[in-house]
């Protein structure tokens, strides 16, 4: 019991002394401000009750549209197992720029599972995606393969007749 009180008082004293006597100093922080502009297009076309064609395209610039940054074109075919459960597989083609010159290409086959559920008036979309990323640096012949997986959890909260997304979380 006595040791417990001594230890507690010693711990409080160490914490107080460290806060009171510690000279605060911070690292110099360098902040680099960059801006990017994105132009994106998404399309989801229902072919029938089960099949859906998914497509999107994106182009990105830096510094007020002055320098190209990246492009991506992606397409997939989805199959609805149930009304709220869809599987899909597709392919993406992407290019990366450095100093306005194309320097890396990427080929991305992917597979995903989308599950939709409602909790009261909130709609949840759960997307689980596995992506294989093949890199090809244009200045040499080395190819690289990276497996990437991601979870996207967008949610929709109805606001009058307009549905506004309230959460989009991307984890890679």
mmCIF file with all atom_site columns, N, CA and C in Angstrom, residues 26 30 37 62 95 101 112 127 148 151 155 168:
data_model
loop_
_atom_site.group_PDB
_atom_site.id
_atom_site.type_symbol
_atom_site.label_atom_id
_atom_site.label_alt_id
_atom_site.label_comp_id
_atom_site.label_asym_id
_atom_site.label_entity_id
_atom_site.label_seq_id
_atom_site.pdbx_PDB_ins_code
_atom_site.Cartn_x
_atom_site.Cartn_y
_atom_site.Cartn_z
_atom_site.occupancy
_atom_site.B_iso_or_equiv
_atom_site.pdbx_formal_charge
_atom_site.auth_seq_id
_atom_site.auth_comp_id
_atom_site.auth_asym_id
_atom_site.auth_atom_id
_atom_site.pdbx_PDB_model_num
ATOM 1  N N  . UNK A 1 26  ? 10.223  23.051 -31.361 1.00 0.00 ? 26  UNK A N  1
ATOM 2  C CA . UNK A 1 26  ? 9.564   22.298 -32.426 1.00 0.00 ? 26  UNK A CA 1
ATOM 3  C C  . UNK A 1 26  ? 10.472  22.232 -33.630 1.00 0.00 ? 26  UNK A C  1
ATOM 4  N N  . UNK A 1 30  ? 8.313   22.581 -43.108 1.00 0.00 ? 30  UNK A N  1
ATOM 5  C CA . UNK A 1 30  ? 8.241   23.111 -44.454 1.00 0.00 ? 30  UNK A CA 1
ATOM 6  C C  . UNK A 1 30  ? 6.971   22.572 -45.098 1.00 0.00 ? 30  UNK A C  1
ATOM 7  N N  . UNK A 1 37  ? -6.050  19.562 -60.388 1.00 0.00 ? 37  UNK A N  1
ATOM 8  C CA . UNK A 1 37  ? -7.372  19.694 -60.956 1.00 0.00 ? 37  UNK A CA 1
ATOM 9  C C  . UNK A 1 37  ? -7.715  18.347 -61.587 1.00 0.00 ? 37  UNK A C  1
ATOM 10 N N  . UNK A 1 62  ? -1.726  19.565 -62.780 1.00 0.00 ? 62  UNK A N  1
ATOM 11 C CA . UNK A 1 62  ? -1.147  20.284 -61.641 1.00 0.00 ? 62  UNK A CA 1
ATOM 12 C C  . UNK A 1 62  ? -1.008  21.751 -62.028 1.00 0.00 ? 62  UNK A C  1
ATOM 13 N N  . UNK A 1 95  ? -1.719  6.281  -67.005 1.00 0.00 ? 95  UNK A N  1
ATOM 14 C CA . UNK A 1 95  ? -0.414  6.849  -67.325 1.00 0.00 ? 95  UNK A CA 1
ATOM 15 C C  . UNK A 1 95  ? -0.070  7.972  -66.367 1.00 0.00 ? 95  UNK A C  1
ATOM 16 N N  . UNK A 1 101 ? 5.866   15.022 -69.331 1.00 0.00 ? 101 UNK A N  1
ATOM 17 C CA . UNK A 1 101 ? 6.219   13.916 -70.231 1.00 0.00 ? 101 UNK A CA 1
ATOM 18 C C  . UNK A 1 101 ? 5.750   12.612 -69.604 1.00 0.00 ? 101 UNK A C  1
ATOM 19 N N  . UNK A 1 112 ? -14.061 -6.895 -57.776 1.00 0.00 ? 112 UNK A N  1
ATOM 20 C CA . UNK A 1 112 ? -14.665 -6.243 -56.620 1.00 0.00 ? 112 UNK A CA 1
ATOM 21 C C  . UNK A 1 112 ? -16.004 -6.861 -56.262 1.00 0.00 ? 112 UNK A C  1
ATOM 22 N N  . UNK A 1 127 ? -17.758 -1.495 -50.705 1.00 0.00 ? 127 UNK A N  1
ATOM 23 C CA . UNK A 1 127 ? -17.055 -2.004 -51.885 1.00 0.00 ? 127 UNK A CA 1
ATOM 24 C C  . UNK A 1 127 ? -15.712 -2.563 -51.448 1.00 0.00 ? 127 UNK A C  1
ATOM 25 N N  . UNK A 1 148 ? -2.844  -4.595 -54.730 1.00 0.00 ? 148 UNK A N  1
ATOM 26 C CA . UNK A 1 148 ? -3.443  -3.584 -53.870 1.00 0.00 ? 148 UNK A CA 1
ATOM 27 C C  . UNK A 1 148 ? -4.863  -4.005 -53.547 1.00 0.00 ? 148 UNK A C  1
ATOM 28 N N  . UNK A 1 151 ? -10.918 -0.776 -49.512 1.00 0.00 ? 151 UNK A N  1
ATOM 29 C CA . UNK A 1 151 ? -12.288 -0.797 -49.023 1.00 0.00 ? 151 UNK A CA 1
ATOM 30 C C  . UNK A 1 151 ? -12.819 0.611  -49.190 1.00 0.00 ? 151 UNK A C  1
ATOM 31 N N  . UNK A 1 155 ? -21.555 6.441  -48.028 1.00 0.00 ? 155 UNK A N  1
ATOM 32 C CA . UNK A 1 155 ? -22.872 6.383  -47.405 1.00 0.00 ? 155 UNK A CA 1
ATOM 33 C C  . UNK A 1 155 ? -23.710 7.519  -47.951 1.00 0.00 ? 155 UNK A C  1
ATOM 34 N N  . UNK A 1 168 ? -17.189 9.263  -47.601 1.00 0.00 ? 168 UNK A N  1
ATOM 35 C CA . UNK A 1 168 ? -16.452 8.469  -48.572 1.00 0.00 ? 168 UNK A CA 1
ATOM 36 C C  . UNK A 1 168 ? -15.089 8.211  -47.961 1.00 0.00 ? 168 UNK A C  1
#
